[in-house]
Coordinates of C-alpha atoms in Angstrom, one line a residue:
X1 CA -27.2 -36.6 3.7
X2 CA -23.6 -36.7 2.5
X3 CA -22.9 -40.7 2.6
X4 CA -19.1 -41.2 4.5
X5 CA -15.8 -42.1 2.7
X6 CA -13.8 -45.1 2.4
X7 CA -10.6 -45.1 2.8
X8 CA -9.7 -44.6 -0.2
X9 CA -11.4 -41.9 -1.1
X10 CA -10.1 -39.9 1.6
X11 CA -6.5 -41.0 0.5
X12 CA -7.2 -40.4 -3.0
X13 CA -8.5 -36.4 -2.1
X14 CA -5.8 -35.5 0.7
X15 CA -3.2 -36.9 -1.6
X16 CA -4.7 -34.8 -4.6
X17 CA -4.7 -31.6 -1.9
X18 CA -0.9 -31.7 -1.3
X19 CA -0.1 -32.0 -5.2
X20 CA -2.6 -29.3 -6.0
X21 CA -4.3 -31.2 -9.0
X22 CA -7.0 -31.6 -6.6
X23 CA -10.3 -30.0 -8.9
X24 CA -13.4 -27.7 -7.6
X25 CA -15.5 -30.9 -6.8
X26 CA -13.5 -32.9 -5.1
X27 CA -11.5 -30.7 -2.9
X28 CA -16.6 -29.3 -2.2
X29 CA -16.5 -32.1 -1.2
X30 CA -13.2 -32.4 1.0
X31 CA -13.5 -29.4 2.8
X32 CA -17.8 -31.1 3.6
X33 CA -15.6 -33.8 5.2
X34 CA -13.6 -32.1 6.9
X35 CA -16.3 -29.6 8.4
X36 CA -18.9 -32.5 9.8
X37 CA -16.7 -35.5 10.8
X38 CA -14.1 -35.2 13.5
X39 CA -12.8 -38.7 12.3
X40 CA -11.8 -37.1 8.9
X41 CA -9.8 -33.8 10.2
X42 CA -7.7 -36.4 12.6
X43 CA -7.0 -38.8 9.6
X44 CA -6.5 -34.7 7.9
X45 CA -4.1 -33.8 10.3
X46 CA -2.1 -37.3 10.6
X47 CA -1.1 -36.9 6.8
X48 CA -0.3 -33.4 7.0
X49 CA 2.6 -34.5 9.3
X50 CA 3.5 -37.8 7.2
X51 CA 3.4 -35.5 4.6
X52 CA 5.6 -33.1 6.4
X53 CA 8.3 -35.9 7.8
X54 CA 8.6 -37.4 4.8
X55 CA 10.0 -34.1 2.8
X56 CA 12.4 -33.3 5.8
X57 CA 13.2 -36.0 5.5
X58 CA 14.3 -36.0 1.2
X59 CA 15.4 -32.3 1.5
X60 CA 18.2 -33.2 4.4
X61 CA 19.2 -36.4 1.8
X62 CA 19.2 -33.8 -0.7
X63 CA 21.3 -31.7 1.0
X64 CA 24.1 -34.0 1.7
X65 CA 23.6 -34.9 -1.8
X66 CA 24.8 -31.5 -3.0
X67 CA 28.0 -31.6 -0.1
X68 CA 29.2 -34.8 -0.9
X69 CA 32.3 -35.9 -1.6
X70 CA 31.6 -36.9 -5.7
X71 CA 33.2 -40.4 -4.4
X72 CA 30.6 -40.9 -1.6
X73 CA 27.8 -43.0 -1.7
X74 CA 25.3 -41.0 -3.0
X75 CA 21.7 -40.9 -0.5
X76 CA 18.7 -40.7 -2.2
X77 CA 17.8 -38.4 -4.3
X78 CA 14.8 -36.1 -3.7
X79 CA 13.8 -37.7 -7.3
X80 CA 14.2 -40.7 -5.0
X81 CA 13.0 -40.1 -2.4
X82 CA 9.2 -40.0 -4.6
X83 CA 10.1 -43.3 -6.1
X84 CA 10.3 -44.9 -3.1
X85 CA 7.4 -43.2 -0.8
X86 CA 4.0 -45.4 -0.9
X87 CA 2.3 -45.6 -4.3
X88 CA -1.3 -43.4 -3.5
X89 CA -2.7 -46.4 -4.2
X90 CA -1.8 -47.7 -0.6
X91 CA -4.4 -48.1 1.7
X92 CA -5.0 -44.8 4.3
X93 CA -4.4 -47.1 7.6
X94 CA -2.1 -48.0 6.4
X95 CA 0.2 -44.6 5.9
X96 CA -1.4 -43.8 9.0
X97 CA 0.2 -46.3 10.5
X98 CA 3.9 -45.3 9.1
X99 CA 3.6 -41.9 9.9
X100 CA 4.8 -42.8 14.1
X101 CA 7.3 -44.2 12.0
X102 CA 8.1 -42.5 9.5
X103 CA 8.5 -39.1 12.2
X104 CA 10.4 -40.7 14.3
X105 CA 12.9 -42.0 12.6
X106 CA 12.8 -38.2 10.7
X107 CA 14.0 -37.7 14.3
X108 CA 17.2 -40.1 14.7
X109 CA 18.0 -39.6 11.2
X110 CA 18.6 -35.5 12.8
X111 CA 19.6 -36.2 15.0
X112 CA 22.3 -39.0 14.7
X113 CA 26.2 -37.6 14.0
X114 CA 27.1 -37.7 10.3
X115 CA 30.4 -37.5 9.0
X116 CA 32.1 -34.5 8.8
X117 CA 32.9 -35.3 4.9
X118 CA 28.8 -35.6 4.1
X119 CA 28.0 -32.6 6.7
X120 CA 26.0 -29.7 5.3
X121 CA 27.4 -26.2 4.4
X122 CA 23.9 -23.9 2.9
X123 CA 25.1 -20.7 1.5
X124 CA 22.9 -18.5 2.1
X125 CA 22.9 -17.4 -1.8
X126 CA 21.7 -21.6 -2.6
X127 CA 19.3 -22.4 -4.0
X128 CA 18.0 -25.0 -1.4
X129 CA 17.5 -21.6 1.3
X130 CA 13.8 -21.4 -0.2
X131 CA 11.5 -25.0 0.5
X132 CA 9.0 -26.3 0.0
X133 CA 6.0 -24.5 1.2
X134 CA 8.1 -21.9 3.1
X135 CA 6.5 -18.2 3.3
X136 CA 6.5 -15.5 0.7
X137 CA 5.4 -12.6 0.3
X138 CA 5.7 -9.7 -2.5
X139 CA 5.6 -7.2 -0.7
X140 CA 7.6 -3.5 -1.3
X141 CA 7.1 -1.5 0.9
X142 CA 5.7 -0.5 3.9
X143 CA 3.2 1.7 5.3
X144 CA 5.0 3.3 8.5
X145 CA 2.6 6.4 9.7
X146 CA 0.3 7.7 9.3
X147 CA -2.4 11.0 10.1
X148 CA -5.7 10.7 9.4
X149 CA -5.9 9.0 6.9
X150 CA -8.5 8.3 4.8
X151 CA -8.9 5.8 1.5
X152 CA -10.7 5.1 -1.2
X153 CA -13.3 3.5 -1.0
X154 CA -13.1 1.4 -4.3
X155 CA -9.5 0.8 -3.8
X156 CA -6.4 0.2 -1.1
X157 CA -7.1 0.6 2.3
X158 CA -4.0 -0.9 4.3
X159 CA -3.1 0.1 8.1
X160 CA -0.8 1.1 10.2
X161 CA 2.5 -0.8 9.5
X162 CA 1.4 -3.1 7.1
X163 CA 3.6 -4.2 3.5
X164 CA 2.5 -3.0 0.9
X165 CA 2.9 -4.9 -3.0
X166 CA 2.9 -4.5 -6.6
X167 CA -0.6 -1.7 -7.1
X168 CA -2.4 1.9 -6.6
X169 CA -3.3 3.6 -3.7
X170 CA -5.8 6.4 -3.5
X171 CA -4.9 8.1 -0.7
X172 CA -8.3 10.2 -0.3
X173 CA -7.2 12.7 2.5
X174 CA -4.4 12.5 5.2
X175 CA -1.8 12.6 5.6
X176 CA 0.3 8.8 4.8
X177 CA 4.5 7.5 4.9
X178 CA 5.5 5.3 3.1
X179 CA 9.0 3.4 4.0
X180 CA 10.2 0.6 -0.1
X181 CA 12.7 -1.1 1.2
X182 CA 15.0 -0.4 -0.6
X183 CA 15.7 2.5 2.0
X184 CA 13.9 5.6 0.1
X185 CA 11.5 7.1 2.4
X186 CA 7.7 8.9 0.3
X187 CA 5.8 11.2 2.1
X188 CA 2.4 11.1 0.2
X189 CA -0.7 14.1 1.5
X190 CA -3.9 13.7 -0.6
X191 CA -5.7 13.9 -2.0
X192 CA -3.1 10.9 -4.2
X193 CA -3.0 9.2 -6.7
X194 CA 0.1 5.7 -6.9
X195 CA 0.8 3.0 -7.8
X196 CA 3.7 1.4 -6.5
X197 CA 5.6 -0.8 -8.3
X198 CA 9.0 -2.0 -7.5
X199 CA 11.4 -1.3 -3.9
X200 CA 13.3 1.1 -5.7
X201 CA 10.4 2.8 -8.0
X202 CA 6.9 4.2 -8.3
X203 CA 4.3 5.8 -10.5
X204 CA 2.9 9.5 -9.1
X205 CA -0.6 10.1 -10.8
X206 CA -1.5 13.2 -8.6
X207 CA -0.9 14.6 -5.5
X208 CA 2.1 16.0 -2.9
X209 CA 4.6 14.1 -2.8
X210 CA 8.0 14.8 -0.5
X211 CA 11.1 12.2 -0.7
X212 CA 14.2 11.0 1.4
X213 CA 16.6 9.3 -0.2
X214 CA 19.2 7.7 1.0
X215 CA 22.9 6.8 -0.2
X216 CA 21.6 3.1 0.1
X217 CA 18.7 3.9 -2.3
X218 CA 20.0 6.2 -5.0
X219 CA 18.7 5.9 -7.9
X220 CA 14.9 5.1 -6.6
X221 CA 13.2 6.4 -9.4
X222 CA 8.9 8.5 -9.8
X223 CA 7.3 8.0 -13.0
X224 CA 4.5 11.7 -13.9
X225 CA 2.6 11.6 -16.5
X226 CA 4.9 14.3 -17.9
X227 CA 8.3 12.3 -17.3
X228 CA 10.6 10.2 -14.9
X229 CA 12.5 11.1 -12.3
X230 CA 15.8 9.7 -11.1
X231 CA 17.2 10.7 -7.4
X232 CA 21.0 10.4 -6.9
X233 CA 20.6 10.5 -2.8
X234 CA 19.0 13.6 -1.6
X235 CA 15.6 14.7 -0.9
X236 CA 13.0 16.6 -2.9
X237 CA 8.9 17.8 -3.2
X238 CA 6.7 16.6 -6.3
X239 CA 4.3 18.8 -6.5
X240 CA 1.6 16.9 -9.2
X241 CA -1.5 19.4 -7.9
X242 CA -1.7 22.2 -10.5
X243 CA -2.0 22.3 -13.9
X244 CA 2.0 23.2 -14.4
X245 CA 3.6 20.0 -11.7
X246 CA 7.5 20.5 -11.1
X247 CA 10.3 19.1 -9.0
X248 CA 11.5 21.1 -5.6
X249 CA 15.4 19.6 -4.8
X250 CA 15.8 20.5 -1.5
X251 CA 19.5 19.0 -0.7
X252 CA 21.6 16.3 -2.7
X253 CA 21.0 15.9 -6.7
X254 CA 17.7 15.0 -9.2
X255 CA 17.9 13.5 -12.6
X256 CA 14.5 15.3 -14.1
X257 CA 13.4 12.7 -17.2
X258 CA 11.0 14.5 -20.2
X259 CA 10.1 13.0 -23.4
X260 CA 11.6 14.7 -26.5
X261 CA 13.9 16.3 -23.8
X262 CA 17.2 15.8 -22.9
X263 CA 17.6 14.8 -19.3
X264 CA 18.3 17.9 -17.0
X265 CA 20.4 17.9 -13.7
X266 CA 18.8 19.8 -10.5
X267 CA 20.9 20.8 -7.3
X268 CA 20.1 21.9 -3.9
X269 CA 17.6 24.6 -4.0
X270 CA 16.6 24.2 -7.5
X271 CA 13.1 23.4 -9.0
X272 CA 11.4 23.2 -12.3
X273 CA 8.2 22.6 -13.8
X274 CA 8.0 19.3 -15.7
X275 CA 7.6 20.8 -19.1
X276 CA 10.2 23.6 -19.6
X277 CA 13.1 23.4 -19.3
X278 CA 14.1 26.3 -16.8
X279 CA 14.7 26.3 -13.7
X280 CA 13.7 28.6 -10.3
X281 CA 14.1 28.4 -6.5
X282 CA 13.4 25.3 -4.4
X283 CA 10.3 26.3 -2.0
X284 CA 9.0 23.6 0.4
X285 CA 5.9 25.7 1.9
X286 CA 3.2 23.7 1.2
X287 CA 4.8 20.0 1.3
X288 CA 4.0 17.0 4.7
X289 CA 7.9 15.9 5.1
X290 CA 8.8 13.1 7.6
X291 CA 10.6 14.7 10.3
X292 CA 7.3 17.1 11.3
X293 CA 5.3 13.5 10.9
X294 CA 6.1 13.0 15.0
X295 CA 3.5 15.8 16.4
X296 CA 0.9 15.1 14.2
X297 CA 1.2 11.6 14.7
X298 CA 0.7 11.3 18.3
X299 CA -2.2 13.9 18.2
X300 CA -3.5 11.4 15.7
X301 CA -3.3 9.1 18.5
X302 CA -5.2 11.3 21.5
X303 CA -8.1 11.4 18.7
X304 CA -8.3 8.2 18.0
X305 CA -7.6 6.7 22.2
X306 CA -10.5 9.5 23.1
X307 CA -12.7 8.5 20.4
X308 CA -11.9 5.0 21.5
X309 CA -13.1 5.6 25.2
X310 CA -16.4 7.6 23.8
X311 CA -16.9 4.5 21.9
X312 CA -16.7 2.1 25.6
X313 CA -18.8 4.5 27.4
X314 CA -21.2 4.1 25.6
X315 CA -21.3 0.1 24.9
X316 CA -21.5 0.1 29.0
X317 CA -25.0 1.5 28.8
X318 CA -26.1 -2.0 26.4
X319 CA -28.4 -3.9 28.8
X320 CA -26.7 -7.2 27.1
X321 CA -23.1 -6.4 27.5
X322 CA -21.9 -9.4 29.2
X323 CA -18.2 -8.9 30.1
X324 CA -16.6 -5.7 29.2
X325 CA -12.4 -6.1 29.7
X326 CA -10.5 -2.6 28.5
X327 CA -7.0 -4.3 29.8
X328 CA -7.1 0.4 32.0
X329 CA -5.8 -1.8 35.4
X330 CA -2.5 0.0 36.0
X331 CA 0.8 -1.1 35.3
X332 CA 0.9 -4.4 37.6
X333 CA -2.6 -5.3 37.8
X334 CA -2.8 -8.9 38.1
X335 CA -6.4 -9.0 37.2
X336 CA -8.3 -7.9 34.6
X337 CA -11.6 -5.8 35.8
X338 CA -15.3 -6.3 34.5
X339 CA -16.6 -2.8 33.8
X340 CA -20.1 -4.4 32.5
X341 CA -23.0 -2.6 34.8
X342 CA -25.6 -5.8 34.4
X343 CA -22.4 -8.6 34.4
X344 CA -21.6 -8.4 38.6
X345 CA -22.1 -12.3 38.2
X346 CA -18.2 -13.0 36.1
X347 CA -15.9 -12.3 38.2
X348 CA -11.8 -10.2 37.8
X349 CA -9.8 -12.3 34.7
X350 CA -6.5 -14.0 36.2
X351 CA -3.7 -12.7 34.6
X352 CA -1.3 -15.4 34.2
X353 CA 2.0 -15.3 32.5
X354 CA 1.2 -12.3 30.8
X355 CA 3.4 -9.1 31.1
X356 CA 1.6 -5.1 30.0
X357 CA 3.3 -3.4 27.4
X358 CA 1.0 -0.5 24.9
X359 CA -2.0 -0.9 23.6
X360 CA -3.1 0.2 20.5
X361 CA -2.4 3.9 20.4
X362 CA 1.7 4.3 22.0
X363 CA 2.2 7.3 24.2
X364 CA -1.6 7.5 25.3
X365 CA -1.9 5.8 28.0
X366 CA -4.0 3.0 26.4
X367 CA -2.4 -0.8 27.5
X368 CA -2.8 -4.3 26.6
X369 CA -1.5 -7.4 27.5
X370 CA 1.1 -9.3 25.4
X371 CA 0.4 -12.9 25.0
X372 CA 4.3 -14.4 24.3
X373 CA 4.9 -18.0 26.6
X374 CA 2.2 -21.3 26.2
X375 CA 2.0 -20.7 30.4
X376 CA 0.4 -16.6 29.2
X377 CA -3.5 -16.9 29.3
X378 CA -6.8 -14.2 31.4
X379 CA -8.9 -17.3 32.8
X380 CA -12.4 -15.9 33.4
X381 CA -15.4 -18.2 33.9
X382 CA -19.0 -16.9 31.5
X383 CA -21.9 -18.3 33.3
X384 CA -24.9 -19.3 31.6
X385 CA -26.8 -20.2 27.8
X386 CA -27.1 -18.3 24.8
X387 CA -28.6 -18.5 21.7
X388 CA -26.9 -15.4 21.0
X389 CA -23.4 -13.8 21.9
X390 CA -20.7 -11.5 20.0
X391 CA -17.6 -11.2 21.1
X392 CA -14.7 -8.4 19.5
X393 CA -11.7 -7.7 20.8
X394 CA -8.3 -6.1 19.4
X395 CA -5.6 -8.1 18.8
X396 CA -2.2 -7.4 17.3
X397 CA -1.2 -11.8 16.3
X398 CA 2.9 -11.4 15.7
X399 CA 3.1 -15.3 14.2
X400 CA 1.7 -18.2 13.8
X401 CA 3.8 -21.0 14.2
X402 CA 1.5 -23.9 15.7
X403 CA -1.4 -24.9 15.0
X404 CA -3.9 -23.2 16.8
X405 CA -3.9 -20.0 18.8
X406 CA -6.8 -19.5 20.8
X407 CA -8.7 -16.5 20.9
X408 CA -10.7 -17.6 24.3
X409 CA -11.5 -20.8 24.5
X410 CA -13.6 -22.4 27.3
X411 CA -12.0 -24.8 29.0
X412 CA -11.9 -28.9 28.3
X413 CA -14.8 -30.7 25.0
X414 CA -18.4 -30.1 25.9
X415 CA -21.7 -29.3 24.5
X416 CA -22.4 -25.6 23.6
X417 CA -18.4 -24.9 24.6
X418 CA -17.3 -22.8 22.2
X419 CA -13.2 -22.3 21.0
X420 CA -12.8 -19.1 18.8
X421 CA -9.3 -19.5 18.1
X422 CA -7.0 -18.7 14.9
X423 CA -6.2 -22.0 13.0
X424 CA -2.1 -21.9 10.7
X425 CA -3.1 -21.1 8.0
X426 CA -4.7 -17.8 9.0
X427 CA -8.1 -18.8 9.4
X428 CA -10.8 -18.0 12.2
X429 CA -12.3 -20.8 13.7
X430 CA -15.6 -20.5 15.5
X431 CA -15.8 -24.1 17.5
X432 CA -18.6 -25.4 19.2
X433 CA -18.9 -29.4 21.1
X434 CA -22.7 -30.8 19.9
X435 CA -23.6 -33.2 21.8
X436 CA -22.7 -36.5 22.7
X437 CA -19.9 -38.7 20.0
X438 CA -18.2 -41.7 20.7
X439 CA -16.6 -42.0 23.5
X440 CA -15.2 -45.7 21.7
X441 CA -13.1 -43.5 19.6
X442 CA -11.8 -41.4 21.5
X443 CA -14.9 -38.8 20.6
X444 CA -16.8 -38.0 23.4
X445 CA -18.6 -34.8 21.7
X446 CA -19.6 -33.8 18.2
X447 CA -17.5 -30.9 17.2
X448 CA -18.6 -27.8 15.0
X449 CA -16.3 -25.9 13.1
X450 CA -17.4 -22.6 11.5
X451 CA -14.0 -21.7 9.7
X452 CA -13.6 -18.3 7.8
X453 CA -11.2 -17.9 4.8
X454 CA -7.6 -16.8 5.0
X455 CA -7.2 -13.7 6.9
X456 CA -3.5 -13.3 8.3
X457 CA -0.8 -13.7 5.8
X458 CA 2.9 -12.9 7.0
X459 CA 1.4 -9.0 6.2
X460 CA -0.1 -8.8 8.7
X461 CA 1.4 -9.6 11.4
X462 CA 1.7 -7.4 14.0
X463 CA -1.2 -4.9 13.1
X464 CA -3.3 -4.4 15.3
X465 CA -6.8 -5.9 13.8
X466 CA -10.2 -5.4 15.6
X467 CA -12.1 -9.1 15.4
X468 CA -15.8 -9.8 16.0
X469 CA -17.7 -12.9 16.5
X470 CA -21.7 -13.4 15.8
X471 CA -23.2 -16.7 16.7
X472 CA -27.2 -16.5 16.3
X473 CA -28.8 -19.4 16.0
X474 CA -32.3 -17.2 15.4
X475 CA -30.3 -16.2 12.0
X476 CA -29.1 -19.4 12.5
X477 CA -25.5 -18.0 10.9
X478 CA -21.6 -17.2 12.5
X479 CA -20.6 -14.6 11.3
X480 CA -16.6 -13.6 11.5
X481 CA -16.0 -9.1 11.2
X482 CA -12.5 -7.7 10.4
X483 CA -11.8 -4.1 11.1
X484 CA -15.8 -3.7 11.4
X485 CA -16.6 -5.7 8.0
X486 CA -17.5 -8.4 7.6
X487 CA -15.7 -11.6 6.7
X488 CA -17.6 -14.0 6.0
X489 CA -20.8 -15.9 7.9
X490 CA -21.7 -19.5 7.6
X491 CA -24.9 -21.2 8.1
X492 CA -25.2 -23.2 11.1
X493 CA -25.2 -26.8 11.0
X494 CA -27.2 -28.1 14.4
X495 CA -29.0 -25.6 16.9
X496 CA -26.5 -25.7 20.1
X497 CA -26.8 -22.6 23.2
X498 CA -23.1 -21.6 24.0
X499 CA -22.0 -22.3 27.4
X500 CA -19.1 -20.6 27.6
X501 CA -18.0 -21.5 31.3
X502 CA -14.5 -21.1 32.2
X503 CA -13.1 -19.8 29.3
X504 CA -9.1 -18.6 29.1
X505 CA -8.6 -15.8 27.0
X506 CA -4.6 -16.7 24.8
X507 CA -4.7 -20.4 25.4
X508 CA -6.3 -23.6 25.8
X509 CA -6.2 -26.0 29.3
X510 CA -8.3 -29.4 27.9
X511 CA -8.7 -30.6 31.8
X512 CA -7.0 -30.0 34.6
X513 CA -5.5 -33.2 35.3
X514 CA -4.3 -34.5 32.4
X515 CA 0.4 -34.4 32.3
X516 CA 1.0 -33.6 28.0
X517 CA -1.7 -30.5 27.2
X518 CA -1.3 -29.4 23.5
X519 CA 0.1 -25.8 22.8
X520 CA -2.7 -23.7 22.0
X521 CA -1.2 -20.3 23.4
X522 CA -1.1 -17.0 21.4
X523 CA 1.2 -14.8 19.9
X524 CA 0.4 -11.4 20.2
X525 CA -1.7 -8.7 22.1
X526 CA -4.6 -7.7 23.5
X527 CA -6.0 -4.9 24.4
X528 CA -9.4 -4.6 24.9
X529 CA -12.4 -8.0 25.3
X530 CA -15.7 -8.4 25.2
X531 CA -18.8 -10.6 24.8
X532 CA -22.3 -9.4 24.0
X533 CA -25.4 -11.9 24.7
X534 CA -27.1 -11.3 21.5
X535 CA -25.7 -10.7 17.8
X536 CA -24.6 -7.3 17.2
X537 CA -25.4 -5.8 14.2
X538 CA -23.0 -5.2 11.2
X539 CA -24.0 -1.2 12.0
X540 CA -22.9 -2.5 15.2
X541 CA -19.7 -3.5 15.2
X542 CA -19.1 -1.3 12.2
X543 CA -19.2 2.0 15.0
X544 CA -17.0 -0.5 17.7
X545 CA -14.3 -0.4 15.3
X546 CA -13.9 3.1 14.2

């Protein structure tokens, strides 16, 4: 039995977590408390709000201090603000009671007119552009297009439109197009191995490559086992598939640097082997070029769409299929038909606010719904109670600007209700109402949250992701899946049958008669959704995600 925490212990754990000094043992203790106690979760959110308000106040004071004339009275600096903050030993309830006042004070400080003499002017090159806890990325390139891509299993397996950080890529087969942030475009034909080094440099170990380097990206560098090449704004091909690798310049100029050999400059129409200094005529035979990818990409997307339709037809034969929304209801439709032959009691979903757009495979006729406004949602009623339930969807998340983003959530808070959502840090969460709570303390229902590791980082925004969630009382576990692979597994704390009832895709209404509703809208697109009244196996989910 986990002992209830004291106010002092909660504050100590919260403070160490916020400061980044928490030990592994204390971190495990905090995670356990957050998992088991709704009261602890509420106090944690309140603590975060107070921390954010203090940080915003101190940052504003810092900006004003840095831009004020030397003769002006100096406001509190971040160091002074740190000293003036309540000591960590103060009782947590004192901090919680101060939070509202701090927030009000921060808002008032922000909105109150300031003298023009100390109005801050933030320079784009100033160090105060990047603030504490701001999202950052190490990406140097992006995978823009691909045809029949198969990556080696022991390396990175990027998805289309995924930003790429420095590291190795091993393409078993297919053609991939990578655009570097400095502007160079590299077309890779598998099998190939390369390593991304920076926004203007790569190392190609094996394979066949073509590059298009515009003027802005001059100086783009590629290393090879036999030497390096520096592009001066051109189009060239690099063949590393034979024992005699060669460089072909189709347009412009390329510097070829080899060990113990003087630099060789190749110009339009020239080619040279990576070993030896003799030149020959450039030959574009066998190279894949970005300009030729459009038709191949369209054919590949059509094949993927046809395969999805075949998989969908197979899924309809599952007698446990309760709900199948394929989002192919026609442009302008304001409802989603349930295509499951064994789910006649589930009426068509009602579309509220959402607009129609293209789905995962543009140009194939695949449709999706776009969720942008806080009013956008799809309303459904799922009757019954279920010891096992699998939910499957494909989504494109465009951002996380609110605390929780709904995927599929039951209206209200009740025993057996399910809340499948994305949390503000990008992790997946299934919340399940377990039973009577403490109404006198504002907790009408005990709630259990099953939370995955972080999935949606800024690098994943804008990508299509296949998600699945399996609630399995027989195995007493909750499983999350991403693109067909098991992502995390969580033991079920208390065996409760799920009662979805009135649910919303992409949003949540706690109660229809409440004036102020929390904002839980999904920011992105969805192009399929299914519910199955059994727990699908890993192999079945992998098949559906192909």
